[in-house]
Amino acid sequence: MCLGHYAGLPVFVQGGLPNEQVQVEITKITSKYRLGFVKNLLGNSSKKRIESDCSHFGECGGCQFRQIEYSHELELKESALQRAFPGNLVEVLYGSAKEYRNSVKWNSDGYRLGFFKSNSNDLIPIDKCQNLPQSLQPKELLKNSKLIKTKLNQKEWKFRWNGMEIFPYQKVSQNMTIGDKIFYLPKNSFWQSNRFLLELWLEKVGESLNDCKSLSEFFCGVGTIGLGVPQGFDKYLGIEGDGNMIEAAKKNAYNMNKNHYEFEQMDLYSKSLGLDWKKKLLCDGMVLNPPRNGLSSWIIETVGFARPKILVYSSCHLATLKRDWEKIKKFGYTITKLILFDFFPRTAHFEILLVAVR
Ligand SMILES: C[S@@+](CC[C@H](N)C(=O)[O-])C[C@H]1O[C@@H](n2cnc3c(N)ncnc32)[C@H](O)[C@@H]1O
């Protein structure tokens, strides 16, 4: 995102590169700022610029980085992480930058599938999205009358692919695999979307927890991390807000012979925990994997109470991770590992794995 100014207001522009002069199409106007994307280049383009491989790029809100080489995108992401955590070594791990997603949320106008224009609800019909495997492309889905009725009578169509079958996952449950582990997912549940990096991510989380016999996990989903890491724990407690996912996590634990693992449903943003709960959460290792909002003040308080030896915080949002870390480090933690997992190539997003010890 670049910053320009027009008529006394800031204009945030997607698709520009340093030192370029560009013509911008404005997509959103507020009293405080405008948003837009690069419509045309005026004058010389940056040496880093390449021809985008997608005809929808710029207009479509999905990708922000198709105008540069993938290697340069990784450099930009790494430097953003490095600036946020100066003095720490950043490791960058990535997989294929194409066809990497295992799920998609298509929008529909009743006739076609597409994505919304950036910052608007205007549909851009899409013929092919480079981030999706063949099976999740509109043509393929529309061919399959079992998945989509001939009339697209829904505004949103969510599909997930497990390598063999496609599921309309807002309506049906399904199984997903990581290595030789099978996870049951209830309908409409969260699952990490990068199909190439999930196993490596869990290996790295597992390595960090090698010295732990007990583990507490906040935002545990269907048990992806607690059950997905290679090792087991003598004592485990996972907390998650979605009751169906908690039931699924219990079922997954049972199927993986981890009957002693405990899972509890709780709204981790609105509720603060009493002393009994905090005591229950005492552990050697703690995993935090929140949504973009990051941690509530009481979760941070609980970290300070439990003071686990090892803390693993995996986040898809650099700003909230940084905000939370500034508070957590006051409990005496130092960072031992900072890994950028590029879960979302060609977009401005990425996953960060931060490991800290005290
Ligand atoms: C980034 S996902 C991580 C899930 C899991 N660790 C995984 O890797 O599949 C965040 C999780 O937070 C859960 N969540 C969202 N809001 C919540 C809330 N208010 N209280 C508790 N959990 C919540 C979501 O259901 C989701 O499972």
Short mmCIF file of C-alpha atoms and ligand atoms in Angstrom, two decimals:
data_model
loop_
_atom_site.label_atom_id
_atom_site.label_comp_id
_atom_site.label_asym_id
_atom_site.label_seq_id
_atom_site.Cartn_x
_atom_site.Cartn_y
_atom_site.Cartn_z
CA MET A 1 0.00 0.00 0.00
CA CYS A 2 1.44 3.40 -0.98
CA LEU A 3 0.52 6.77 0.42
CA GLY A 4 -0.18 9.88 -1.69
CA HIS A 5 -2.13 13.08 -1.10
CA TYR A 6 -4.94 14.73 -3.03
CA ALA A 7 -7.00 17.80 -2.11
CA GLY A 8 -5.58 17.81 1.40
CA LEU A 9 -6.49 14.18 2.13
CA PRO A 10 -4.32 11.07 2.26
CA VAL A 11 -4.86 8.58 -0.56
CA PHE A 12 -3.92 4.96 0.15
CA VAL A 13 -3.05 3.29 -3.13
CA GLN A 14 -2.73 -0.39 -3.86
CA GLY A 15 -0.37 -1.63 -6.56
CA GLY A 16 2.20 1.19 -6.74
CA LEU A 17 5.94 0.77 -6.20
CA PRO A 18 8.49 3.25 -4.79
CA ASN A 19 9.41 6.14 -7.18
CA GLU A 20 6.61 5.45 -9.66
CA GLN A 21 4.16 8.05 -10.95
CA VAL A 22 0.76 6.50 -11.35
CA GLN A 23 -2.82 7.27 -12.31
CA VAL A 24 -5.13 6.08 -9.55
CA GLU A 25 -8.73 4.92 -9.67
CA ILE A 26 -10.43 5.85 -6.41
CA THR A 27 -12.56 3.07 -4.91
CA LYS A 28 -13.57 4.62 -1.59
CA ILE A 29 -13.95 8.17 -0.31
CA THR A 30 -14.41 9.06 3.34
CA SER A 31 -14.14 12.40 5.10
CA LYS A 32 -10.63 11.41 6.33
CA TYR A 33 -9.01 9.47 3.46
CA ARG A 34 -9.44 7.92 0.03
CA LEU A 35 -8.58 4.42 -1.18
CA GLY A 36 -7.66 3.48 -4.72
CA PHE A 37 -5.62 1.26 -6.98
CA VAL A 38 -3.12 1.89 -9.78
CA LYS A 39 -4.99 2.21 -13.07
CA ASN A 40 -2.08 3.29 -15.29
CA LEU A 41 1.62 3.97 -14.99
CA LEU A 42 2.75 7.49 -15.96
CA GLY A 43 6.45 7.57 -16.84
CA ASN A 44 9.02 4.93 -15.95
CA SER A 45 8.06 1.87 -14.01
CA SER A 46 10.08 0.57 -11.07
CA LYS A 47 12.77 -2.01 -11.95
CA LYS A 48 11.02 -4.34 -9.51
CA ARG A 49 7.77 -4.29 -11.49
CA ILE A 50 6.71 -7.35 -13.50
CA GLU A 51 3.69 -8.04 -15.69
CA SER A 52 0.92 -9.39 -13.45
CA ASP A 53 -0.22 -12.94 -14.27
CA CYS A 54 -3.85 -12.12 -13.43
CA SER A 55 -6.16 -9.92 -15.50
CA HIS A 56 -8.20 -9.05 -12.37
CA PHE A 57 -5.22 -7.83 -10.36
CA GLY A 58 -5.64 -4.32 -8.96
CA GLU A 59 -9.39 -4.32 -9.21
CA CYS A 60 -9.93 -7.55 -7.25
CA GLY A 61 -9.47 -7.20 -3.51
CA GLY A 62 -7.78 -10.60 -3.11
CA CYS A 63 -4.12 -9.97 -3.99
CA GLN A 64 -1.81 -7.02 -3.37
CA PHE A 65 1.51 -8.33 -4.74
CA ARG A 66 1.14 -9.70 -8.27
CA GLN A 67 3.12 -6.78 -9.77
CA ILE A 68 6.48 -7.89 -8.29
CA GLU A 69 8.53 -11.12 -8.28
CA TYR A 70 7.61 -13.45 -5.43
CA SER A 71 11.19 -13.24 -4.09
CA HIS A 72 10.81 -9.46 -3.72
CA GLU A 73 7.44 -9.89 -1.98
CA LEU A 74 9.19 -12.14 0.56
CA GLU A 75 11.89 -9.48 1.08
CA LEU A 76 9.23 -6.84 1.75
CA LYS A 77 7.38 -9.07 4.20
CA GLU A 78 10.63 -10.00 5.96
CA SER A 79 11.66 -6.37 6.31
CA ALA A 80 8.24 -5.47 7.77
CA LEU A 81 8.68 -8.21 10.39
CA GLN A 82 12.27 -7.21 11.04
CA ARG A 83 11.27 -3.56 11.59
CA ALA A 84 8.62 -4.64 14.11
CA PHE A 85 11.06 -6.89 16.03
CA PRO A 86 14.51 -5.29 15.62
CA GLY A 87 17.52 -7.29 16.77
CA ASN A 88 15.85 -10.70 16.22
CA LEU A 89 16.84 -13.10 13.49
CA VAL A 90 13.93 -13.77 11.11
CA GLU A 91 13.66 -17.12 9.33
CA VAL A 92 11.47 -17.12 6.20
CA LEU A 93 9.66 -20.30 5.18
CA TYR A 94 7.48 -20.53 2.11
CA GLY A 95 5.96 -22.98 -0.34
CA SER A 96 4.46 -22.65 -3.80
CA ALA A 97 3.05 -19.17 -4.47
CA LYS A 98 0.41 -20.63 -6.78
CA GLU A 99 -2.63 -22.84 -6.14
CA TYR A 100 -1.79 -22.85 -2.45
CA ARG A 101 -5.26 -22.39 -0.94
CA ASN A 102 -7.39 -25.32 0.20
CA SER A 103 -10.51 -23.18 0.58
CA VAL A 104 -12.35 -20.33 -1.09
CA LYS A 105 -15.24 -18.02 -0.37
CA TRP A 106 -16.83 -17.08 -3.69
CA ASN A 107 -19.35 -14.25 -3.92
CA SER A 108 -22.21 -14.43 -6.38
CA ASP A 109 -24.63 -12.03 -8.07
CA GLY A 110 -27.08 -14.85 -8.84
CA TYR A 111 -25.43 -15.78 -12.13
CA ARG A 112 -21.67 -15.78 -11.72
CA LEU A 113 -18.98 -16.46 -9.14
CA GLY A 114 -16.37 -13.84 -8.34
CA PHE A 115 -14.71 -11.71 -5.71
CA PHE A 116 -15.55 -8.23 -4.50
CA LYS A 117 -13.65 -5.20 -5.75
CA SER A 118 -11.28 -3.91 -3.05
CA ASN A 119 -13.19 -1.98 -0.39
CA SER A 120 -16.58 -2.47 -2.03
CA ASN A 121 -19.36 -4.98 -2.56
CA ASP A 122 -19.20 -4.80 -6.37
CA LEU A 123 -18.69 -8.25 -7.81
CA ILE A 124 -15.84 -8.93 -10.21
CA PRO A 125 -16.63 -12.19 -12.03
CA ILE A 126 -13.50 -14.35 -11.98
CA ASP A 127 -12.61 -16.97 -14.59
CA LYS A 128 -9.42 -18.17 -12.88
CA CYS A 129 -7.79 -17.35 -9.54
CA GLN A 130 -4.05 -18.15 -9.44
CA ASN A 131 -4.15 -18.85 -5.70
CA LEU A 132 -6.61 -21.72 -6.08
CA PRO A 133 -6.13 -25.28 -7.28
CA GLN A 134 -8.09 -26.43 -10.32
CA SER A 135 -10.81 -28.06 -8.21
CA LEU A 136 -11.85 -24.75 -6.57
CA GLN A 137 -11.98 -22.70 -9.82
CA PRO A 138 -15.45 -21.42 -10.85
CA LYS A 139 -15.57 -23.52 -14.04
CA GLU A 140 -14.89 -26.70 -12.15
CA LEU A 141 -17.41 -25.93 -9.39
CA LEU A 142 -20.14 -24.82 -11.81
CA LYS A 143 -19.71 -28.08 -13.76
CA ASN A 144 -20.61 -29.99 -10.63
CA SER A 145 -24.36 -29.69 -10.18
CA LYS A 146 -24.23 -31.48 -6.84
CA LEU A 147 -22.19 -28.61 -5.40
CA ILE A 148 -23.91 -25.61 -6.93
CA LYS A 149 -27.51 -25.40 -8.07
CA THR A 150 -27.90 -24.02 -11.61
CA LYS A 151 -29.29 -20.83 -10.09
CA LEU A 152 -26.70 -19.33 -7.80
CA ASN A 153 -29.25 -18.51 -5.15
CA GLN A 154 -26.73 -17.73 -2.44
CA LYS A 155 -24.61 -14.61 -2.05
CA GLU A 156 -21.67 -16.57 -0.66
CA TRP A 157 -20.35 -20.00 -1.62
CA LYS A 158 -17.66 -21.50 0.56
CA PHE A 159 -15.74 -24.56 -0.62
CA ARG A 160 -12.87 -26.54 0.80
CA TRP A 161 -10.78 -29.20 -0.92
CA ASN A 162 -9.01 -31.96 0.99
CA GLY A 163 -6.98 -33.22 -1.97
CA MET A 164 -9.66 -35.71 -2.98
CA GLU A 165 -13.10 -34.21 -2.49
CA ILE A 166 -14.64 -30.74 -2.57
CA PHE A 167 -16.97 -29.74 0.28
CA PRO A 168 -19.44 -26.82 0.47
CA TYR A 169 -18.16 -26.36 3.99
CA GLN A 170 -20.74 -23.88 5.27
CA LYS A 171 -23.24 -26.74 4.97
CA VAL A 172 -21.35 -29.97 5.60
CA SER A 173 -18.75 -31.43 7.91
CA GLN A 174 -15.63 -32.98 6.45
CA ASN A 175 -12.25 -34.56 7.16
CA MET A 176 -8.92 -32.87 6.50
CA THR A 177 -5.53 -34.57 6.83
CA ILE A 178 -2.15 -33.38 8.02
CA GLY A 179 0.45 -36.05 7.26
CA ASP A 180 -1.11 -39.25 8.59
CA LYS A 181 -3.47 -37.48 11.03
CA ILE A 182 -7.14 -37.11 10.14
CA PHE A 183 -9.05 -34.18 11.59
CA TYR A 184 -12.83 -34.04 11.67
CA LEU A 185 -14.21 -30.53 10.99
CA PRO A 186 -17.82 -29.58 11.70
CA LYS A 187 -19.57 -27.43 9.11
CA ASN A 188 -18.49 -23.81 8.77
CA SER A 189 -15.40 -24.23 10.90
CA PHE A 190 -11.98 -22.64 10.70
CA TRP A 191 -9.09 -24.50 9.09
CA GLN A 192 -5.68 -23.11 8.09
CA SER A 193 -5.87 -22.31 4.39
CA ASN A 194 -2.34 -22.95 3.08
CA ARG A 195 -2.24 -26.57 1.97
CA PHE A 196 1.56 -26.69 1.51
CA LEU A 197 2.89 -25.24 4.79
CA LEU A 198 0.67 -26.66 7.52
CA GLU A 199 2.84 -29.69 8.29
CA LEU A 200 6.06 -27.67 8.43
CA TRP A 201 4.41 -25.07 10.67
CA LEU A 202 3.32 -27.81 13.11
CA GLU A 203 6.81 -29.34 13.06
CA LYS A 204 8.30 -25.97 14.03
CA VAL A 205 5.69 -25.44 16.77
CA GLY A 206 6.36 -29.00 18.01
CA GLU A 207 10.16 -28.45 18.09
CA SER A 208 9.65 -25.36 20.24
CA LEU A 209 7.60 -27.33 22.77
CA ASN A 210 10.00 -30.26 23.11
CA ASP A 211 10.72 -29.60 26.78
CA CYS A 212 7.06 -29.31 27.79
CA LYS A 213 5.06 -31.97 29.58
CA SER A 214 1.96 -29.82 30.01
CA LEU A 215 0.41 -27.47 27.47
CA SER A 216 -2.37 -24.87 27.54
CA GLU A 217 -3.70 -23.57 24.26
CA PHE A 218 -5.89 -20.53 23.56
CA PHE A 219 -7.98 -20.47 20.35
CA CYS A 220 -7.42 -24.19 19.76
CA GLY A 221 -10.00 -24.68 16.97
CA VAL A 222 -10.52 -28.40 16.29
CA GLY A 223 -7.20 -29.20 17.99
CA THR A 224 -5.03 -28.50 14.94
CA ILE A 225 -1.95 -27.50 16.95
CA GLY A 226 -2.35 -29.46 20.19
CA LEU A 227 -3.12 -32.69 18.34
CA GLY A 228 -1.21 -31.88 15.13
CA VAL A 229 2.29 -31.41 16.62
CA PRO A 230 4.35 -34.61 16.47
CA GLN A 231 4.59 -35.15 20.25
CA GLY A 232 2.00 -35.74 22.99
CA PHE A 233 1.64 -34.06 26.40
CA ASP A 234 0.89 -35.53 29.83
CA LYS A 235 -1.56 -32.70 30.47
CA TYR A 236 -3.32 -30.57 27.87
CA LEU A 237 -6.08 -27.95 28.01
CA GLY A 238 -7.40 -26.27 24.87
CA ILE A 239 -9.87 -23.35 24.85
CA GLU A 240 -11.94 -22.19 21.89
CA GLY A 241 -15.09 -20.10 21.39
CA ASP A 242 -16.99 -22.26 18.91
CA GLY A 243 -18.89 -25.09 20.63
CA ASN A 244 -19.06 -27.28 17.53
CA MET A 245 -15.33 -27.01 17.09
CA ILE A 246 -14.78 -27.96 20.73
CA GLU A 247 -16.93 -31.07 20.22
CA ALA A 248 -14.89 -31.86 17.08
CA ALA A 249 -11.63 -31.34 19.01
CA LYS A 250 -12.79 -33.89 21.62
CA LYS A 251 -13.67 -36.34 18.87
CA ASN A 252 -10.28 -35.79 17.19
CA ALA A 253 -8.48 -36.33 20.51
CA TYR A 254 -10.40 -39.57 21.03
CA ASN A 255 -9.54 -40.78 17.51
CA MET A 256 -5.86 -40.00 18.14
CA ASN A 257 -5.79 -41.81 21.50
CA LYS A 258 -5.43 -38.58 23.47
CA ASN A 259 -8.41 -39.16 25.74
CA HIS A 260 -6.80 -37.28 28.62
CA TYR A 261 -6.73 -34.01 26.60
CA GLU A 262 -9.32 -31.50 27.84
CA PHE A 263 -11.14 -28.96 25.69
CA GLU A 264 -13.37 -26.14 26.95
CA GLN A 265 -15.62 -23.70 25.13
CA MET A 266 -15.25 -20.06 26.14
CA ASP A 267 -15.60 -16.65 24.55
CA LEU A 268 -12.05 -15.47 24.92
CA TYR A 269 -12.82 -11.83 24.20
CA SER A 270 -15.77 -11.13 26.47
CA LYS A 271 -15.08 -13.20 29.54
CA SER A 272 -12.40 -12.82 32.16
CA LEU A 273 -11.24 -15.89 34.04
CA GLY A 274 -11.31 -16.37 37.77
CA LEU A 275 -8.49 -17.74 39.88
CA ASP A 276 -9.71 -21.36 39.53
CA TRP A 277 -9.41 -21.13 35.78
CA LYS A 278 -6.05 -19.45 35.90
CA LYS A 279 -4.77 -22.26 38.15
CA LYS A 280 -6.17 -24.84 35.74
CA LEU A 281 -4.16 -23.17 32.99
CA LEU A 282 -0.78 -23.49 34.77
CA CYS A 283 1.56 -25.26 32.35
CA ASP A 284 5.14 -25.61 31.02
CA GLY A 285 4.14 -24.46 27.56
CA MET A 286 1.44 -22.20 26.21
CA VAL A 287 0.19 -21.77 22.64
CA LEU A 288 -1.66 -18.67 21.47
CA ASN A 289 -3.15 -18.63 17.97
CA PRO A 290 -5.79 -15.87 17.96
CA PRO A 291 -7.71 -14.32 15.07
CA ARG A 292 -6.48 -10.97 13.70
CA ASN A 293 -7.76 -9.12 16.82
CA GLY A 294 -4.98 -10.66 18.88
CA LEU A 295 -5.25 -11.22 22.63
CA SER A 296 -7.69 -9.75 25.14
CA SER A 297 -6.20 -8.07 28.19
CA TRP A 298 -7.21 -10.96 30.44
CA ILE A 299 -5.43 -13.55 28.28
CA ILE A 300 -2.30 -11.46 28.64
CA GLU A 301 -2.98 -11.31 32.38
CA THR A 302 -3.31 -15.13 32.41
CA VAL A 303 0.06 -15.49 30.63
CA GLY A 304 1.53 -13.33 33.40
CA PHE A 305 -0.11 -15.53 36.05
CA ALA A 306 0.81 -18.90 34.51
CA ARG A 307 4.27 -17.73 33.35
CA PRO A 308 4.92 -20.87 31.25
CA LYS A 309 8.58 -21.63 30.48
CA ILE A 310 7.80 -21.60 26.77
CA LEU A 311 5.37 -19.40 24.95
CA VAL A 312 4.40 -19.95 21.31
CA TYR A 313 2.38 -17.18 19.68
CA SER A 314 1.36 -17.76 16.05
CA SER A 315 -0.35 -14.78 14.47
CA CYS A 316 -1.63 -13.71 11.07
CA HIS A 317 -1.55 -10.02 12.02
CA LEU A 318 1.76 -8.27 12.64
CA ALA A 319 0.30 -5.16 14.32
CA THR A 320 -1.64 -7.03 17.02
CA LEU A 321 1.22 -9.48 17.58
CA LYS A 322 3.57 -6.55 18.15
CA ARG A 323 1.04 -4.81 20.44
CA ASP A 324 0.58 -8.00 22.53
CA TRP A 325 4.30 -8.81 22.63
CA GLU A 326 5.12 -5.38 24.11
CA LYS A 327 2.94 -6.36 27.11
CA ILE A 328 3.99 -10.03 27.31
CA LYS A 329 7.73 -9.33 27.33
CA LYS A 330 7.29 -7.45 30.62
CA PHE A 331 6.72 -10.85 32.28
CA GLY A 332 10.40 -11.60 31.59
CA TYR A 333 10.25 -13.34 28.19
CA THR A 334 12.81 -13.11 25.40
CA ILE A 335 12.30 -14.19 21.81
CA THR A 336 14.16 -17.33 20.75
CA LYS A 337 12.54 -17.89 17.37
CA LEU A 338 10.80 -15.64 14.87
CA ILE A 339 9.61 -17.35 11.71
CA LEU A 340 7.73 -15.79 8.84
CA PHE A 341 5.54 -18.48 7.27
CA ASP A 342 4.21 -17.14 4.01
CA PHE A 343 0.76 -18.73 4.29
CA PHE A 344 -0.78 -16.15 1.95
CA PRO A 345 1.49 -15.50 -1.07
CA ARG A 346 0.63 -12.58 -3.37
CA THR A 347 -1.39 -10.94 -0.60
CA ALA A 348 -0.16 -8.51 2.05
CA HIS A 349 -0.77 -11.12 4.76
CA PHE A 350 1.57 -13.65 6.36
CA GLU A 351 1.76 -15.86 9.45
CA ILE A 352 4.34 -15.17 12.15
CA LEU A 353 5.53 -17.79 14.60
CA LEU A 354 7.07 -16.19 17.68
CA VAL A 355 8.63 -18.43 20.33
CA ALA A 356 9.71 -16.92 23.65
CA VAL A 357 11.19 -18.31 26.86
CA ARG A 358 11.70 -16.95 30.33
C1 LIG B 1 -6.51 -18.37 13.78
S1 LIG B 1 -7.77 -19.50 14.27
C2 LIG B 1 -6.79 -20.75 15.00
C3 LIG B 1 -7.44 -22.07 15.21
C4 LIG B 1 -6.50 -23.25 15.44
N1 LIG B 1 -5.40 -22.93 16.29
C5 LIG B 1 -6.02 -23.77 14.10
O1 LIG B 1 -4.83 -23.63 13.79
O2 LIG B 1 -6.85 -24.33 13.37
C6 LIG B 1 -8.53 -18.67 15.57
C7 LIG B 1 -9.58 -19.42 16.32
O3 LIG B 1 -10.15 -18.51 17.26
C8 LIG B 1 -11.50 -18.85 17.43
N2 LIG B 1 -12.20 -17.68 17.99
C9 LIG B 1 -12.65 -16.59 17.34
N3 LIG B 1 -13.25 -15.74 18.20
C10 LIG B 1 -13.18 -16.32 19.43
C11 LIG B 1 -13.62 -15.94 20.72
N4 LIG B 1 -14.27 -14.81 20.92
N5 LIG B 1 -13.37 -16.77 21.75
C12 LIG B 1 -12.71 -17.93 21.56
N6 LIG B 1 -12.29 -18.35 20.37
C13 LIG B 1 -12.51 -17.56 19.30
C14 LIG B 1 -11.96 -19.24 16.04
O4 LIG B 1 -13.12 -20.05 16.10
C15 LIG B 1 -10.74 -19.97 15.52
O5 LIG B 1 -10.84 -21.35 15.76
#
